[in-house]
Short mmCIF file of C-alpha atoms in Angstrom, two decimals:
data_model
loop_
_atom_site.label_atom_id
_atom_site.label_comp_id
_atom_site.label_asym_id
_atom_site.label_seq_id
_atom_site.Cartn_x
_atom_site.Cartn_y
_atom_site.Cartn_z
CA UNK R 1 3.04 -12.51 -37.19
CA UNK R 2 4.96 -14.98 -35.06
CA UNK R 3 5.41 -18.58 -36.13
CA UNK R 4 3.93 -20.55 -33.24
CA UNK R 5 3.36 -23.84 -35.04
CA UNK R 6 3.72 -26.73 -32.61
CA UNK R 7 3.35 -24.49 -29.56
CA UNK R 8 0.72 -25.00 -26.88
CA UNK R 9 -0.81 -21.87 -25.31
CA UNK R 10 -2.71 -21.96 -22.01
CA UNK R 11 -4.90 -18.85 -21.97
CA UNK R 12 -6.63 -18.04 -18.67
CA UNK R 13 -9.67 -15.81 -19.06
CA UNK R 14 -10.10 -16.65 -22.73
CA UNK R 15 -13.80 -15.85 -22.93
CA UNK R 16 -15.66 -12.57 -23.10
CA UNK R 17 -18.28 -11.33 -20.63
CA UNK R 18 -20.55 -10.21 -23.46
CA UNK R 19 -20.90 -9.95 -27.25
CA UNK R 20 -17.81 -8.69 -29.00
CA UNK R 21 -14.09 -8.99 -28.35
CA UNK R 22 -12.48 -9.07 -24.93
CA UNK R 23 -8.72 -9.16 -24.41
CA UNK R 24 -8.67 -12.86 -23.62
CA UNK R 25 -10.75 -13.87 -26.65
CA UNK R 26 -8.63 -11.71 -28.95
CA UNK R 27 -5.39 -13.11 -27.51
CA UNK R 28 -6.50 -16.73 -27.87
CA UNK R 29 -7.66 -16.24 -31.47
CA UNK R 30 -4.47 -14.40 -32.43
CA UNK R 31 -2.28 -17.13 -30.93
CA UNK R 32 -4.23 -19.71 -32.94
CA UNK R 33 -3.84 -17.67 -36.12
CA UNK R 34 -0.09 -17.73 -35.50
CA UNK R 35 -0.15 -21.52 -35.35
CA UNK R 36 -0.46 -22.30 -31.65
CA UNK R 37 -2.87 -24.85 -30.28
CA UNK R 38 -4.89 -23.21 -27.53
CA UNK R 39 -6.19 -24.46 -24.21
CA UNK R 40 -8.79 -21.89 -23.18
CA UNK R 41 -10.13 -21.50 -19.65
CA UNK R 42 -12.79 -19.18 -18.36
CA UNK R 43 -15.05 -18.88 -15.34
CA UNK R 44 -17.94 -19.35 -17.77
CA UNK R 45 -17.49 -22.36 -20.04
CA UNK R 46 -19.94 -20.95 -22.59
CA UNK R 47 -17.74 -17.88 -23.04
CA UNK R 48 -14.67 -20.03 -23.64
CA UNK R 49 -16.64 -22.12 -26.12
CA UNK R 50 -17.41 -19.00 -28.12
CA UNK R 51 -13.68 -18.45 -28.42
CA UNK R 52 -13.16 -22.08 -29.41
CA UNK R 53 -15.79 -21.75 -32.13
CA UNK R 54 -13.98 -18.77 -33.64
CA UNK R 55 -10.66 -20.61 -33.61
CA UNK R 56 -12.08 -23.79 -35.09
CA UNK R 57 -13.94 -21.84 -37.78
CA UNK R 58 -10.55 -20.58 -38.95
CA UNK R 59 -9.07 -24.09 -38.91
CA UNK R 60 -7.29 -23.83 -35.58
CA UNK R 61 -7.22 -26.16 -32.59
CA UNK R 62 -8.69 -25.21 -29.23
CA UNK R 63 -9.70 -27.16 -26.12
CA UNK R 64 -11.83 -25.65 -23.37
CA UNK R 65 -12.21 -26.12 -19.63
CA UNK R 66 -14.27 -24.15 -17.13
CA UNK R 67 -11.94 -22.88 -14.42
CA UNK R 68 -12.02 -20.46 -11.51
CA UNK R 69 -8.42 -19.28 -11.60
CA UNK R 70 -8.57 -18.25 -7.93
CA UNK R 71 -9.19 -21.87 -6.90
CA UNK R 72 -6.05 -24.01 -6.59
CA UNK R 73 -7.86 -27.28 -7.20
CA UNK R 74 -9.52 -26.05 -10.37
CA UNK R 75 -6.31 -24.52 -11.72
CA UNK R 76 -4.39 -27.74 -11.05
CA UNK R 77 -7.11 -29.74 -12.82
CA UNK R 78 -7.07 -27.41 -15.84
CA UNK R 79 -3.29 -27.58 -16.17
CA UNK R 80 -3.40 -31.38 -15.89
CA UNK R 81 -6.11 -31.51 -18.56
CA UNK R 82 -4.03 -29.35 -20.89
CA UNK R 83 -0.98 -31.56 -20.47
CA UNK R 84 -3.08 -34.68 -20.95
CA UNK R 85 -4.54 -33.29 -24.18
CA UNK R 86 -1.48 -31.62 -25.70
CA UNK R 87 1.51 -33.03 -23.81
CA UNK R 88 3.08 -29.71 -22.86
CA UNK R 89 2.54 -25.99 -22.23
CA UNK R 90 4.80 -23.53 -24.03
CA UNK R 91 2.92 -20.26 -23.42
CA UNK R 92 0.96 -19.12 -20.38
CA UNK R 93 -1.25 -16.06 -20.68
CA UNK R 94 -2.63 -14.80 -17.35
CA UNK R 95 -5.46 -12.59 -18.55
CA UNK R 96 -8.11 -12.78 -15.80
CA UNK R 97 -9.07 -9.39 -14.40
CA UNK R 98 -11.62 -6.69 -13.87
CA UNK R 99 -12.04 -3.36 -12.14
CA UNK R 100 -14.27 -2.03 -9.37
CA UNK R 101 -14.45 1.66 -8.58
CA UNK R 102 -13.71 2.97 -5.11
CA UNK R 103 -11.21 4.68 -2.82
CA UNK R 104 -9.93 3.36 0.53
CA UNK R 105 -12.85 4.90 2.40
CA UNK R 106 -15.72 3.98 0.09
CA UNK R 107 -14.51 0.53 -0.94
CA UNK R 108 -15.55 -2.40 1.21
CA UNK R 109 -13.01 -4.88 2.49
CA UNK R 110 -14.81 -7.61 0.54
CA UNK R 111 -14.44 -5.75 -2.76
CA UNK R 112 -10.77 -5.04 -2.03
CA UNK R 113 -10.10 -8.73 -1.38
CA UNK R 114 -12.05 -9.80 -4.46
CA UNK R 115 -10.10 -7.39 -6.67
CA UNK R 116 -6.75 -8.69 -5.47
CA UNK R 117 -7.93 -12.26 -5.99
CA UNK R 118 -9.18 -11.57 -9.51
CA UNK R 119 -6.29 -9.45 -10.75
CA UNK R 120 -3.30 -10.80 -8.82
CA UNK R 121 -4.03 -14.20 -7.31
CA UNK R 122 -5.09 -15.57 -10.69
CA UNK R 123 -1.67 -14.73 -12.15
CA UNK R 124 0.04 -16.32 -9.15
CA UNK R 125 -2.07 -19.47 -9.52
CA UNK R 126 -1.35 -19.74 -13.23
CA UNK R 127 2.38 -19.52 -12.58
CA UNK R 128 2.20 -21.86 -9.60
CA UNK R 129 0.82 -24.78 -11.58
CA UNK R 130 2.17 -24.13 -15.08
CA UNK R 131 5.79 -23.42 -14.10
CA UNK R 132 6.50 -27.01 -12.99
CA UNK R 133 5.38 -28.18 -16.44
CA UNK R 134 7.61 -25.66 -18.16
CA UNK R 135 10.54 -26.49 -15.88
CA UNK R 136 10.39 -30.12 -17.00
CA UNK R 137 10.46 -28.92 -20.61
CA UNK R 138 13.37 -26.57 -19.95
CA UNK R 139 11.72 -23.49 -21.40
CA UNK R 140 8.51 -21.50 -21.69
CA UNK R 141 6.97 -18.05 -22.01
CA UNK R 142 4.75 -16.31 -19.46
CA UNK R 143 2.66 -13.25 -20.32
CA UNK R 144 0.86 -11.44 -17.51
CA UNK R 145 -1.79 -8.91 -18.52
CA UNK R 146 -1.31 -5.77 -16.44
CA UNK R 147 -2.74 -2.32 -17.21
CA UNK R 148 -1.65 1.24 -17.85
CA UNK R 149 -3.49 1.89 -14.57
CA UNK R 150 -0.59 0.18 -12.80
CA UNK R 151 1.67 3.13 -13.60
CA UNK R 152 -0.69 6.02 -14.43
CA UNK R 153 -4.00 7.05 -12.86
CA UNK R 154 -6.57 9.27 -14.60
CA UNK R 155 -7.70 12.30 -12.60
CA UNK R 156 -11.12 12.11 -11.04
CA UNK R 157 -11.31 8.31 -11.15
CA UNK R 158 -10.51 6.06 -8.20
CA UNK R 159 -9.91 2.37 -8.77
CA UNK R 160 -7.63 1.89 -5.80
CA UNK R 161 -7.75 -1.92 -5.67
CA UNK R 162 -7.46 -2.39 -9.43
CA UNK R 163 -4.49 -0.04 -9.68
CA UNK R 164 -2.74 -1.62 -6.69
CA UNK R 165 -3.33 -5.17 -7.88
CA UNK R 166 -2.07 -4.44 -11.39
CA UNK R 167 1.00 -2.75 -9.90
CA UNK R 168 1.58 -5.97 -7.98
CA UNK R 169 1.30 -7.92 -11.24
CA UNK R 170 4.20 -5.83 -12.56
CA UNK R 171 6.27 -6.62 -9.48
CA UNK R 172 5.42 -10.32 -9.76
CA UNK R 173 6.51 -10.28 -13.40
CA UNK R 174 9.82 -8.55 -12.69
CA UNK R 175 10.66 -11.03 -9.97
CA UNK R 176 9.83 -14.00 -12.19
CA UNK R 177 11.82 -12.55 -15.08
CA UNK R 178 14.92 -12.22 -12.91
CA UNK R 179 14.57 -15.72 -11.48
CA UNK R 180 13.61 -17.54 -14.67
CA UNK R 181 15.64 -15.85 -17.43
CA UNK R 182 18.83 -17.85 -16.69
CA UNK R 183 16.82 -21.05 -17.17
CA UNK R 184 15.49 -20.32 -20.64
CA UNK R 185 12.19 -18.67 -19.74
CA UNK R 186 10.69 -15.47 -21.08
CA UNK R 187 8.47 -13.50 -18.70
CA UNK R 188 6.70 -10.28 -19.60
CA UNK R 189 3.81 -8.05 -18.58
CA UNK R 190 1.78 -6.05 -21.05
CA UNK R 191 -0.01 -2.87 -19.97
CA UNK R 192 -2.95 -2.08 -22.29
CA UNK R 193 -4.47 1.36 -22.18
CA UNK R 194 -8.20 1.99 -22.20
CA UNK R 195 -9.75 -0.62 -24.48
CA UNK R 196 -13.43 -0.80 -25.37
CA UNK R 197 -14.60 -4.33 -24.61
CA UNK R 198 -17.85 -5.80 -23.25
CA UNK R 199 -16.34 -5.24 -19.79
CA UNK R 200 -15.88 -1.51 -20.33
CA UNK R 201 -18.45 1.23 -19.85
CA UNK R 202 -17.36 4.57 -21.31
CA UNK R 203 -20.51 6.28 -20.12
CA UNK R 204 -22.01 6.01 -23.61
CA UNK R 205 -24.81 3.66 -22.66
CA UNK R 206 -28.25 5.11 -21.94
#
């Protein structure tokens, strides 16, 4: 366990789309268990409030704000609210994401655009508005949630937009790491494998 006492963590996509544990909910709760105070955003405020309830039940501190992380105005407002409440942001977790099946022929242009917005633009927006806060502090840590699908594709399954967008998240992370490391920042991408969450259907449902 890390010692994150006194640290403020901004977790984007901190709710879960259904009962159980999603990656964002688990990340927010774990950060709180390690001592961080959490600012949780989600497209659905009720989902973020479920995460807050878990954190507060264990004695942690969590604030919540509804936020569409593809919308610049909403992201700016959420970051401002976090700074107003806690005074700083030490950790940014860009967790928003989801997958839609399809290949270049079958997938509509609208789905392609939506996938890039959800999986890539959200990470860009988080960095865009949190980095100026961290730069004033002189340090910070950014964690972008990628996927094993960014580097390896299962046979017989086509998630062309998801795979491409998560590959772009890796490239975004590398570029940020190179640019920010000399200034005291840590930037990393994590690439989970197949995880059973409320967002995942393993074909087991009737």
